[in-house]
CSV table of C-alpha atoms and ligand atoms in Angstrom, one decimal:
chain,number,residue,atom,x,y,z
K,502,UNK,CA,-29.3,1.1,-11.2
K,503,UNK,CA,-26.8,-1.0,-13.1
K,504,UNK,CA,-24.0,-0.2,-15.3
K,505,UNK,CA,-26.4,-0.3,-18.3
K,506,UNK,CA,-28.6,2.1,-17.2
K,507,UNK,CA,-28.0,5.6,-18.5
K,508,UNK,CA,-26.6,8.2,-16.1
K,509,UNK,CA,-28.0,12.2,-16.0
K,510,UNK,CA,-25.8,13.9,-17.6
K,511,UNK,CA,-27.8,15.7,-20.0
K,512,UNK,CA,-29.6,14.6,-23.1
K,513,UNK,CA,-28.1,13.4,-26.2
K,514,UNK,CA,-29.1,15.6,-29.0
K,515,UNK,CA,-28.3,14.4,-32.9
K,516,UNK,CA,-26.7,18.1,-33.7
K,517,UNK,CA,-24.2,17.8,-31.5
K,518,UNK,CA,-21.9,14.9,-32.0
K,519,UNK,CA,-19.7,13.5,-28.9
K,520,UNK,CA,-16.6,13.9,-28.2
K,521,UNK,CA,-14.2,10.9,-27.6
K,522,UNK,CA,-12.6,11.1,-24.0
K,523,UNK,CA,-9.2,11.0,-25.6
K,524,UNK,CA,-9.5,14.3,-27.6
K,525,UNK,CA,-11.2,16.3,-24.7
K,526,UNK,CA,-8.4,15.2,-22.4
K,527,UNK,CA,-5.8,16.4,-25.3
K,528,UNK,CA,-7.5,20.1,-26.0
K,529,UNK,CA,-7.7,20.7,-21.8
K,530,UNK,CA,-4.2,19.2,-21.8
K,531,UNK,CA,-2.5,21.3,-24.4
K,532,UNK,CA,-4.2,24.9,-23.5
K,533,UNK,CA,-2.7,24.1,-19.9
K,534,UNK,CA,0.2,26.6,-18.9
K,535,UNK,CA,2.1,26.7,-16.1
K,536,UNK,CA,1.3,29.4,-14.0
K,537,UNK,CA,3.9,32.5,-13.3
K,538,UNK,CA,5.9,32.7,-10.5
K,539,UNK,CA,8.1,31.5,-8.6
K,540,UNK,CA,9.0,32.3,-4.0
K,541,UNK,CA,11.7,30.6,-2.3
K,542,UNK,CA,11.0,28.9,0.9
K,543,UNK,CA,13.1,26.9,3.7
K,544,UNK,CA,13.2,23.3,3.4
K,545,UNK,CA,10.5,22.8,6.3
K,546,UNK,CA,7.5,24.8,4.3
K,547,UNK,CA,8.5,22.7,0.8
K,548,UNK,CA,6.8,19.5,0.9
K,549,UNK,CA,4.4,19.4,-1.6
K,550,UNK,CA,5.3,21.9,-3.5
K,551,UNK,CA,6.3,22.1,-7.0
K,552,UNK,CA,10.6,22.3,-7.1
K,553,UNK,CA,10.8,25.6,-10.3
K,554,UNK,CA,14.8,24.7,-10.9
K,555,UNK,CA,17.3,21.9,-10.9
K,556,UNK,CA,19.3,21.5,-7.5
K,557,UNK,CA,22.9,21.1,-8.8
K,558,UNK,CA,25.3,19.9,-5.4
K,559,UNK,CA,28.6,22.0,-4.6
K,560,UNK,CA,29.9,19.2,-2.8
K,561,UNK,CA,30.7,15.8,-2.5
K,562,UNK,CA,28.4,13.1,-0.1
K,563,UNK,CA,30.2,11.9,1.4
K,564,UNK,CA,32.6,14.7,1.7
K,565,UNK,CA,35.1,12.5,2.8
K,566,UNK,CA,35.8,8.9,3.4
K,567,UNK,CA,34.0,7.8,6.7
K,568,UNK,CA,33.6,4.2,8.8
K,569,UNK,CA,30.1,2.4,8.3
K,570,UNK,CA,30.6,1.2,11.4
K,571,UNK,CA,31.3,1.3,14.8
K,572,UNK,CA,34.9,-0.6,15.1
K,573,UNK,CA,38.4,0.3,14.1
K,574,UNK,CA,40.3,1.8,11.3
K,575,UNK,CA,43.4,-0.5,10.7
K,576,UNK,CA,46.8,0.2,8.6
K,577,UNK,CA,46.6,-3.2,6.9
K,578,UNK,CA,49.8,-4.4,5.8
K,579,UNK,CA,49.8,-5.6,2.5
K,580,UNK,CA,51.2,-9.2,3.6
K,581,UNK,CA,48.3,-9.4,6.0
K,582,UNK,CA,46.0,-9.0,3.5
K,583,UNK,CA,43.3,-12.1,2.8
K,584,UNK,CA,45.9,-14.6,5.2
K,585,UNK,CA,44.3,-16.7,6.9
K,586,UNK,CA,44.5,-16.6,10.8
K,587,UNK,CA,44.8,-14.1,14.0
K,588,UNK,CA,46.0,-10.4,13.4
K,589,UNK,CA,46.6,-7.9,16.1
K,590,UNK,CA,47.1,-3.9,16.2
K,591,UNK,CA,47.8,-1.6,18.5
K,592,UNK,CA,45.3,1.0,19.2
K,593,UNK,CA,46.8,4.2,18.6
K,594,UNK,CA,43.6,6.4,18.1
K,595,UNK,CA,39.8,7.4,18.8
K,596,UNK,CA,38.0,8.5,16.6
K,597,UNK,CA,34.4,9.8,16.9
K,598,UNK,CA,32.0,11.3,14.4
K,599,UNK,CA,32.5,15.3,14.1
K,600,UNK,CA,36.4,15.1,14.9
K,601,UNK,CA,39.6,13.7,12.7
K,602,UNK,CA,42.1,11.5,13.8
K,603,UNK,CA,45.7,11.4,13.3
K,604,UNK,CA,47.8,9.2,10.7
K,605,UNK,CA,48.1,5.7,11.3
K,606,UNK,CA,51.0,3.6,11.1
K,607,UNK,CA,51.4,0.1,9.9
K,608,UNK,CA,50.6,-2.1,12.2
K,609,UNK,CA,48.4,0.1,14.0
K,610,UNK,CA,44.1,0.6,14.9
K,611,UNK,CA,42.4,3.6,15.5
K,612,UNK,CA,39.0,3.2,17.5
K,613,UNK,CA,36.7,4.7,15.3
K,614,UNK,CA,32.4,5.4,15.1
K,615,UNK,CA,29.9,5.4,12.1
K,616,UNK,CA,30.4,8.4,10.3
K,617,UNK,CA,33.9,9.4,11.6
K,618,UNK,CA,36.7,10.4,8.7
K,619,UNK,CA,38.6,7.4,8.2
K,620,UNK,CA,42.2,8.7,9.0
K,621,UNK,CA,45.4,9.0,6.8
K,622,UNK,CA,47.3,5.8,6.4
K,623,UNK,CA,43.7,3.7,7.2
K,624,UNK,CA,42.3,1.3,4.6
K,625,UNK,CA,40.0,-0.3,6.5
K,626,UNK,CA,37.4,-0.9,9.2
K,627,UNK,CA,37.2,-4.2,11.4
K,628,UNK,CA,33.5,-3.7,13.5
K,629,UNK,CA,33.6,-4.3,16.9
K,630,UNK,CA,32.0,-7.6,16.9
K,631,UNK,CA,35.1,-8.8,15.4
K,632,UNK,CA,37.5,-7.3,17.5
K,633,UNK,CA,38.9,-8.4,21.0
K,634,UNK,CA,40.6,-6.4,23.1
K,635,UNK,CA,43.3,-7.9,24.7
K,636,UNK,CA,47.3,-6.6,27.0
K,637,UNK,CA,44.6,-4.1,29.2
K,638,UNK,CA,42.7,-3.2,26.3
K,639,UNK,CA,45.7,-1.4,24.5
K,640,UNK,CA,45.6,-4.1,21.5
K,641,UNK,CA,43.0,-5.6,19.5
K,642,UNK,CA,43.0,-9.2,18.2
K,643,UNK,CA,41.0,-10.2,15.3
K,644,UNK,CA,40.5,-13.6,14.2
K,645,UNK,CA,39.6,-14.0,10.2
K,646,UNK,CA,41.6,-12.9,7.3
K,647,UNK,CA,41.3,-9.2,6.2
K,648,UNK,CA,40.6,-7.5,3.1
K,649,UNK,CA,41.4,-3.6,2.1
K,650,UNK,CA,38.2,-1.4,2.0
K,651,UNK,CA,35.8,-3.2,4.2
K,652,UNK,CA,33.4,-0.9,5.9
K,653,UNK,CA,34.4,2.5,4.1
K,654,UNK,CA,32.3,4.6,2.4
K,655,UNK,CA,34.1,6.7,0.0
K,656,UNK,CA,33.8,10.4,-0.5
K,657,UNK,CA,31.2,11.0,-3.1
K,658,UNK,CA,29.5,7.3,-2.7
K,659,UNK,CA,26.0,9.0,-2.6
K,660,UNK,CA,26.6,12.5,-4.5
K,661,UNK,CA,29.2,13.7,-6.8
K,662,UNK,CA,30.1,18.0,-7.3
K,663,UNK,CA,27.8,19.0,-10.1
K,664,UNK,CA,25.4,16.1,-10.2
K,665,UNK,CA,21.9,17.7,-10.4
K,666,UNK,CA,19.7,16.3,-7.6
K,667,UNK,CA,16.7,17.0,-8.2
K,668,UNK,CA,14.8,17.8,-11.7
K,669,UNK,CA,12.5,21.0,-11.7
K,670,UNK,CA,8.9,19.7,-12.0
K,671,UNK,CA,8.8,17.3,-9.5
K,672,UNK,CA,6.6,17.7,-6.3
K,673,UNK,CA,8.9,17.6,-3.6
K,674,UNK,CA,8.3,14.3,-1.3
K,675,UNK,CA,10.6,14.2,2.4
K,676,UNK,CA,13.1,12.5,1.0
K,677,UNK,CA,13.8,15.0,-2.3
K,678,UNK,CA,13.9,17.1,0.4
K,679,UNK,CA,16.5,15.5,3.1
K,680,UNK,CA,18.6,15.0,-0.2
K,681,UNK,CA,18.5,18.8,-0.3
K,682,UNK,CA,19.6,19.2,3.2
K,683,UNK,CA,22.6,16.7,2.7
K,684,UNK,CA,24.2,18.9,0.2
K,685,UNK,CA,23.8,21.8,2.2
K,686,UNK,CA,20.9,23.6,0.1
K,687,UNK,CA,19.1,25.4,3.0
K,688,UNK,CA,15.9,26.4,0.5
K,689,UNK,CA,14.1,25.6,-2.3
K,690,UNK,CA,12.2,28.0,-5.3
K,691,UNK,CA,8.9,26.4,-5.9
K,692,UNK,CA,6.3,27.5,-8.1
K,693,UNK,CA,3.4,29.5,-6.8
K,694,UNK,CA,0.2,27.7,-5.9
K,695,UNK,CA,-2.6,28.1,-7.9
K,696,UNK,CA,-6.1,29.6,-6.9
K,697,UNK,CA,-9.1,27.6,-7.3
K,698,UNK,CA,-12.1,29.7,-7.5
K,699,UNK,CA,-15.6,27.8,-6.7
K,700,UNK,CA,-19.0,27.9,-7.1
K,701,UNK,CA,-21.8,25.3,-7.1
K,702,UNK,CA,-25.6,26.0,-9.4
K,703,UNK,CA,-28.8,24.3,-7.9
K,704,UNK,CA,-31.1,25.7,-5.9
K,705,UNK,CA,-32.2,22.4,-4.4
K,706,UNK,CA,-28.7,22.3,-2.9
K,707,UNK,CA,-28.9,22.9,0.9
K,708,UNK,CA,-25.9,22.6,3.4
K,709,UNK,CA,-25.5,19.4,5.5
K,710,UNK,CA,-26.3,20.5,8.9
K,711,UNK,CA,-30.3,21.7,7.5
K,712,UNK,CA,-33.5,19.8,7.4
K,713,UNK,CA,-34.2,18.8,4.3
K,714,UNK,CA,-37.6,20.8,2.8
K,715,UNK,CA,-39.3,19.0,-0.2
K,716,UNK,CA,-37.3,18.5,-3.5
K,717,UNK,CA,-34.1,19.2,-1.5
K,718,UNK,CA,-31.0,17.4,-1.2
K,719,UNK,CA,-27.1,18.3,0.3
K,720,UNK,CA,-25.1,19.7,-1.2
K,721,UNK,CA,-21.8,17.0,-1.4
K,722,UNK,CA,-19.8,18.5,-4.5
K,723,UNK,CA,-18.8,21.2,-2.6
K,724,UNK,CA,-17.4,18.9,-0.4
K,725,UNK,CA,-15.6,16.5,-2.8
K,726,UNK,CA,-14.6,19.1,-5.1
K,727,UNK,CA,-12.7,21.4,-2.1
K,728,UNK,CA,-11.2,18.0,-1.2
K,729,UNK,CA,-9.8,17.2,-4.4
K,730,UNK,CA,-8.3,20.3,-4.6
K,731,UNK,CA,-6.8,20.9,-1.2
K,732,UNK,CA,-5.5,17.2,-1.7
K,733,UNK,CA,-3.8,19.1,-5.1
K,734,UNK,CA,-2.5,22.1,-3.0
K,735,UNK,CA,-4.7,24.9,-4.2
K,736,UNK,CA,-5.7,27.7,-2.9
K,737,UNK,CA,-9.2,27.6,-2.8
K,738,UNK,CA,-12.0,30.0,-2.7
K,739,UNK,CA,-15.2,29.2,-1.7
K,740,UNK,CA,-18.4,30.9,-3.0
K,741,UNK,CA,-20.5,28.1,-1.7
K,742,UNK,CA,-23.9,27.6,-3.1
K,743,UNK,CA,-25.1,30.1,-5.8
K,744,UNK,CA,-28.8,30.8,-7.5
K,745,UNK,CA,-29.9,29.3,-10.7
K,746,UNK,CA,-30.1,32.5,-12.0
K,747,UNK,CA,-28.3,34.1,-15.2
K,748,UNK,CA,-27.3,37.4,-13.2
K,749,UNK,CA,-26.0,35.3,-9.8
K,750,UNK,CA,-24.4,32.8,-11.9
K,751,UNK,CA,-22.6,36.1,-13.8
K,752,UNK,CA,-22.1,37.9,-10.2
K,753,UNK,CA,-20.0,34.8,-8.9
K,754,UNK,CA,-17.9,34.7,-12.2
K,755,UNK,CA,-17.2,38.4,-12.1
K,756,UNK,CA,-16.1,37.8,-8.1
K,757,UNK,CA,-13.4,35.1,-9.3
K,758,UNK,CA,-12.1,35.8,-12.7
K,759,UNK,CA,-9.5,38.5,-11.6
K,760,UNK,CA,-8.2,36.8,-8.6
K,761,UNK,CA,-8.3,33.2,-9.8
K,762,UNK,CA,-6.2,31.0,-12.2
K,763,UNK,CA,-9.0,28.8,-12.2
K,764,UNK,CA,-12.5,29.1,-11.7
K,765,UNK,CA,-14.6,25.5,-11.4
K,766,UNK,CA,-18.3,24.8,-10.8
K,767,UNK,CA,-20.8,22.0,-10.8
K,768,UNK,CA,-24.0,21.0,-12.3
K,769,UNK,CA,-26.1,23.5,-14.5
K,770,UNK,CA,-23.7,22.6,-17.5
K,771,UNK,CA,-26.5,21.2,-19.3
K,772,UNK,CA,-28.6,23.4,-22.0
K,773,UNK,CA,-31.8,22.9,-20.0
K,774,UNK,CA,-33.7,26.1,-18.8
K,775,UNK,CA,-32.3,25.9,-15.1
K,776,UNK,CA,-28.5,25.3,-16.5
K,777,UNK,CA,-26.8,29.1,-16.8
K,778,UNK,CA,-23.5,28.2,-17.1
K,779,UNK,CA,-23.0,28.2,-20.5
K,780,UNK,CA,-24.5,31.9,-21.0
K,781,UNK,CA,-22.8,33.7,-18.1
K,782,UNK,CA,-19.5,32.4,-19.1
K,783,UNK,CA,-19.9,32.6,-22.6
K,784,UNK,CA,-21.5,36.6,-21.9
K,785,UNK,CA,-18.1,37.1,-19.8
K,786,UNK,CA,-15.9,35.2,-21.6
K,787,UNK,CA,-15.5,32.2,-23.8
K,788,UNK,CA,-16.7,28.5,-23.5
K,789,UNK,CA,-16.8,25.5,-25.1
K,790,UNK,CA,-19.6,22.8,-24.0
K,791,UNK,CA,-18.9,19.5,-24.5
K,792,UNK,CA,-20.6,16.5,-24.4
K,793,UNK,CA,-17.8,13.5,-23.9
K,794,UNK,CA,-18.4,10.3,-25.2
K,795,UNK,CA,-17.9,8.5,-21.6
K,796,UNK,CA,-19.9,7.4,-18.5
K,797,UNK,CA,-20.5,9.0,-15.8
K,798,UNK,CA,-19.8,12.5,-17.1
K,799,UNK,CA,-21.0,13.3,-20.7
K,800,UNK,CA,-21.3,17.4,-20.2
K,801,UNK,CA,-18.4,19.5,-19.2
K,802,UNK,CA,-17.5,22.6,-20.0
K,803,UNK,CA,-14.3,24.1,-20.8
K,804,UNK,CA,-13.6,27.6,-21.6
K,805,UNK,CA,-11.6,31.2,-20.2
K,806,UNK,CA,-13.3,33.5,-17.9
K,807,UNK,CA,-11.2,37.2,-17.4
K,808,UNK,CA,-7.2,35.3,-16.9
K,809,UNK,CA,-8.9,32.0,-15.3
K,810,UNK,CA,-9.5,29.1,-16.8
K,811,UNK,CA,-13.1,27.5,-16.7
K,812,UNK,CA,-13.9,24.2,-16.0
K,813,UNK,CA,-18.1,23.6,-15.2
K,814,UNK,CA,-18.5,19.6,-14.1
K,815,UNK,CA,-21.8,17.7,-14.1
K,816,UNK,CA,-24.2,18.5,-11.1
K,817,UNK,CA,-24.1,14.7,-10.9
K,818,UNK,CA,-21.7,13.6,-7.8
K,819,UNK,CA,-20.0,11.0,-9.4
K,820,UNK,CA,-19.9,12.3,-12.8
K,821,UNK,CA,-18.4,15.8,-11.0
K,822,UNK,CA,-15.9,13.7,-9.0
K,823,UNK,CA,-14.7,11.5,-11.9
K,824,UNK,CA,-14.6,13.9,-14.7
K,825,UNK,CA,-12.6,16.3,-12.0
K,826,UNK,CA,-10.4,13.1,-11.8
K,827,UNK,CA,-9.7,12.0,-15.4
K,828,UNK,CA,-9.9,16.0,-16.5
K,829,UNK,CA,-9.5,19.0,-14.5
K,830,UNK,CA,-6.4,16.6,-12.2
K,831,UNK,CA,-4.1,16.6,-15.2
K,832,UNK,CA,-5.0,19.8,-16.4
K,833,UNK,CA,-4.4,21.4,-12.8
K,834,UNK,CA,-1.3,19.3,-12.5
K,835,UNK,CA,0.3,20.6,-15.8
K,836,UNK,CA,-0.7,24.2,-14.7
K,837,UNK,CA,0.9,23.9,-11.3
K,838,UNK,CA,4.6,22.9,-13.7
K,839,UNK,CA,4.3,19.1,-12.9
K,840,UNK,CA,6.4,17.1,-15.3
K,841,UNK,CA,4.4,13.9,-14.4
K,842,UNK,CA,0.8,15.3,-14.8
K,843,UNK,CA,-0.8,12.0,-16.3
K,844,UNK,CA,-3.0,10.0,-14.7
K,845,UNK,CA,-1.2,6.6,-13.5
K,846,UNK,CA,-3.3,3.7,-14.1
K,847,UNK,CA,-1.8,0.0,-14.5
K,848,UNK,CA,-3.9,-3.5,-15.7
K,849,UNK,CA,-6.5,-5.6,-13.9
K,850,UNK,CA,-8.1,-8.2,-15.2
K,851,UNK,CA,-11.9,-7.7,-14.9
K,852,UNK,CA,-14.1,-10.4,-13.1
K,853,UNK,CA,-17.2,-9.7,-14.7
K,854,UNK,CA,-18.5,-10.2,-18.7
K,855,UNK,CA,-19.5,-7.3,-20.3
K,856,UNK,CA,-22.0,-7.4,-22.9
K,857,UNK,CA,-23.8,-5.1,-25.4
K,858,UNK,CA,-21.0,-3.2,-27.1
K,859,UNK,CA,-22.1,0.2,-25.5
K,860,UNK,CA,-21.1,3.8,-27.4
K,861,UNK,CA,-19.3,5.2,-24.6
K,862,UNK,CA,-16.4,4.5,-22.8
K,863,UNK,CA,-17.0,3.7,-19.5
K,864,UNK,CA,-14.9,4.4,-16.0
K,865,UNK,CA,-17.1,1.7,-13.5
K,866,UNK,CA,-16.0,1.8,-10.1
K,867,UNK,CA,-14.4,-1.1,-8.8
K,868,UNK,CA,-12.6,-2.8,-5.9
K,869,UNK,CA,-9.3,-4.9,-6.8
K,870,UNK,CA,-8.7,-8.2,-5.2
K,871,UNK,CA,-4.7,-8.0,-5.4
K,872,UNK,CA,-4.9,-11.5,-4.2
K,873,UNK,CA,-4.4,-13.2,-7.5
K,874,UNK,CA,-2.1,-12.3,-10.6
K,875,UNK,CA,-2.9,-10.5,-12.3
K,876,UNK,CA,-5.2,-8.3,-10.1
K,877,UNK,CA,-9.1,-8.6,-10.4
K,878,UNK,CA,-11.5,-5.8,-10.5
K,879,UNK,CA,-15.1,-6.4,-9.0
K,880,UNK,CA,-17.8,-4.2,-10.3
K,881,UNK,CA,-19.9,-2.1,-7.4
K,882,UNK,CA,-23.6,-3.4,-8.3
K,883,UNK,CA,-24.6,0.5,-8.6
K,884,UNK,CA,-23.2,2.2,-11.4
K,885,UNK,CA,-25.7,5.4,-11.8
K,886,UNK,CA,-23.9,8.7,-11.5
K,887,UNK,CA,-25.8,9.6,-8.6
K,888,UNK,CA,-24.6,6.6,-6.5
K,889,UNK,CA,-21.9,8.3,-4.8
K,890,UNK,CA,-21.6,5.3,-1.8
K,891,UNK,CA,-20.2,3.5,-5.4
K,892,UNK,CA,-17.1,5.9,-4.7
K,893,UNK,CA,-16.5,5.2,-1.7
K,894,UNK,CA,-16.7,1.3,-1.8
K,895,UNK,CA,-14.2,1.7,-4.6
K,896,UNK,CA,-10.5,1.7,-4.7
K,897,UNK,CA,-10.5,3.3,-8.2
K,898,UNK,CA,-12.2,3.4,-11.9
K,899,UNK,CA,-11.7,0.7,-14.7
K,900,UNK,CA,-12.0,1.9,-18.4
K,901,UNK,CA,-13.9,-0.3,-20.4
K,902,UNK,CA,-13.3,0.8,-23.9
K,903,UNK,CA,-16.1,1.5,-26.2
K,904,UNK,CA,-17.9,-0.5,-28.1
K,905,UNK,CA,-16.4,-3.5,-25.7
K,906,UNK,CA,-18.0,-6.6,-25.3
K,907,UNK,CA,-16.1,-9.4,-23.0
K,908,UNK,CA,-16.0,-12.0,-20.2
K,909,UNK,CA,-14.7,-12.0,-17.1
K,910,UNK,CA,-10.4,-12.3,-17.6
K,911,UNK,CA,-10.4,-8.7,-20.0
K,912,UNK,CA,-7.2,-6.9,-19.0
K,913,UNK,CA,-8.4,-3.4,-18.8
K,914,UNK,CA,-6.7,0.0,-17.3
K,915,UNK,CA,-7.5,0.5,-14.0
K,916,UNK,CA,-6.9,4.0,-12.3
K,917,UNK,CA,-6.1,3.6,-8.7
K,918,UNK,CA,-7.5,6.0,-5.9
K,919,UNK,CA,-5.3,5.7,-4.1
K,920,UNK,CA,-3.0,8.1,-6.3
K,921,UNK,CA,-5.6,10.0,-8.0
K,922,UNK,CA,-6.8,11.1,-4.9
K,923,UNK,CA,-4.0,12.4,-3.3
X,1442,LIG,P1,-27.4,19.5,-13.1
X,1442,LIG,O1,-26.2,19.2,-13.9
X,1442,LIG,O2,-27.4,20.9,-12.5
X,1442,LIG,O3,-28.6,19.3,-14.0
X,1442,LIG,O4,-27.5,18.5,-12.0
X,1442,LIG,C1,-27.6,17.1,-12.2
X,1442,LIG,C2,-28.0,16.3,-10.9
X,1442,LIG,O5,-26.9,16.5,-10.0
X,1442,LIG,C3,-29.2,16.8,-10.3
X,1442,LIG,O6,-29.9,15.6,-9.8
X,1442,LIG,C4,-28.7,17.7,-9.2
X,1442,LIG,O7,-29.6,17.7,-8.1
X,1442,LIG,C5,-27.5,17.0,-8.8
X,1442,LIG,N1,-26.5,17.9,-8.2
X,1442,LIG,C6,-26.2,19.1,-8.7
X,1442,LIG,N2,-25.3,19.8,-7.9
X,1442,LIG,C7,-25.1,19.0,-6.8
X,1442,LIG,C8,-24.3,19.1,-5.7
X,1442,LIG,N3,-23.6,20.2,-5.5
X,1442,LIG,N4,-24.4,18.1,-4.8
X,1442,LIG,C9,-25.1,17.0,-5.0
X,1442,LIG,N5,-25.9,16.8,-6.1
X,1442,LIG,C10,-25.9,17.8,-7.0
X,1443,LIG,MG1,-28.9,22.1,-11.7
């Protein structure tokens, strides 16, 4: 199937007009709330999670000046200062990392290591390299001229008292939270994970590890939709494979909606005979169907169950793994109290034409050749929304706008895997 061929996502009825990809994404967006509450947990169980507040430091980093290197602290005499020629000092000092040293003199060096408080009457560090020690190692020579300040970091180069750190809404990567450790915060509040119920309609859908009977096939959105959401750090429950039946498809709902924030499912979002989605949530709760004005991935449905939030992607894989991408990511990501919930996407130029002004927007999977500049995007011959290898031969999704009609050199969005699914 190529890119022109039309996908399975339901049939296109005159009644009920589409909707563009932009507005779905803005109503899901905008009834998104962060969910309550908050735990506190030591730095060693936080990464990945969502920081709830503002780290403010107490202290300084450094908290005092220190040597960048191993060598020695000198009392430089202003009249030795940038003169050309040989300088010596007599060592007076050691100075390792964990202790203080005394006061220098003029005239004098104190052996000191990386990290060791530079000491009173220092103002600055020679390294070693440039040092020889000369009269039975009690002296050091040093052949260049010297300038004040070389090799000291100052106390507060890195942090300042009362600079905030870290902004609440961020999801905390190692180094947010080494920068925690360096002021001395020993844990973090985070906000709660959210819980992901699941649930999957078909009853051709059999689990991989079964012989396929006729009219079968595996079931592989239960796969890629746990994935997605472990790689968001939900908790997720599993129903597995459910019935096409009205009073299963309400059973499942009626498992989830008290102990969920959100409940998703795929396939049977459609309004066909076999597709009860629509009436068990709307008999339990409240749903909107919508048919989006993109490819793959016109029906999705959107509504409340109970507390949770309902999201029902297309039984098709890739329509259920890109609409989860472009839709239910941002919308989970804003619920978790992300600050950056948007999808990231930057421009590639597209290396192939594009003809026939078609009525939806399309996401086509594509590989990027980063070898030129700007990037181009080469098409996966495939494009039907059952071709799932098209996925996994891609490195991400390039929006072709509607109504778009082009040759190959179009700079278009692309939307890299790479982030989205992780
Ligand atoms: P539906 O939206 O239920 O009409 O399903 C549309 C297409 O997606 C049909 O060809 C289904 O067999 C297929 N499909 C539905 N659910 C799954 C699934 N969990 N895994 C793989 N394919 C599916
Ligand atoms: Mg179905």
């Amino acid at each position: 199937m190529n890119s022109q061929q039309v996908d399975c996502g339901g049939d296109e009825t005159p009644q009920q007009p589409l909707m563009s990809t932009d507005k779905a994404l803005e109503i899901l967006i905008d009834s998104a709330n962060i969910i309550d509450g908050t735990i506190f947990v030591g730095l060693e169980e936080a990464l990945n999670s969502v920081l709830a507040s503002d780290i403010q430091s107490n202290i300084n980093v450094p908290s005092f000046d220190n040597s960048a290197m191993d060598g020695y602290a000198i009392n430089l005499d202003d009249n030795l200062v940038n003169i050309s020629g040989e300088s010596s000092f007599i060592i007076t000092d050691r100075i390792s990392a964990g202790t203080t040293g005394k006061t220098l003199l003029p005239g004098c060096a104190a052996r000191i290591f990386t990290g060791a408080p530079i000491p009173r009457g220092a103002n600055t560090v020679i390294m070693q390299e440039e040092c020889n020690l000369i009269e039975d190692d009690t002296k050091i020579q040093i052949y260049r001229p010297l300038a004040l300040n070389e090799n000291i970091r100052p106390c507060g180069n890195d942090i300042q008292v009362d600079d905030v750190i870290l902004k609440s809404g961020i999801k905390l990567k190692p180094q947010d939270i080494a920068l925690s450790a360096s002021v001395g915060v020993n844990e973090l509040e985070i906000i709660n994970k959210i819980t992901v119920g699941v649930f999957f309609t078909g009853d051709e859908l059999v689990e991989p590890g079964n012989t396929l009977k006729g009219g079968q096939i595996y079931n592989s959105n239960r796969y890629s939709l746990v994935a997605l959401l472990n790689n968001l750090g939900c908790i997720v429950i599993n129903l597995g494979n459910i019935k096409d039946t009205l009073d299963s498809t309400c059973e499942a709902l009626k498992k989830l909606m008290h102990d969920c924030d959100i409940i998703m499912t795929t396939g049977g979002v459609s309004v066909g005979e076999e597709d009860h989605i629509k009436d068990a949530v709307q008999s339990l709760g409240r749903l909107t169907l919508w048919r989006i004005k993109m490819k793959p991935g016109k029906p999705l449905a959107f509504g409340k169950v109970g507390n949770a939030a309902f999201i029902g992607l297309p039984g098709n894989p890739v329509s259920a793994m890109v609409t989860f991408l472009l839709f239910a990511r941002p919308f989970i990501k804003k619920m978790q109290g992300l600050s950056d919930y948007m999808n990231y996407t930057f421009k590639v130029e597209s290396n192939f034409n594009w003809h026939g002004s078609k009525p939806r927007r399309e996401f086509v999977r594509v590989r990027v050749d980063s070898s030129s500049s700007p990037a181009k995007a080469n098409m996966y011959p495939k494009q039907g929304s059952d071709v799932l290898s098209s996925i996994v031969w891609a490195d991400g999704l390039l929006e072709i706008p509607e109504g778009a009609s082009f040759v190959s050199g179009e700079l278009l969005n692309f939307y890299p895997f790479k982030e989205m699914m992780s």
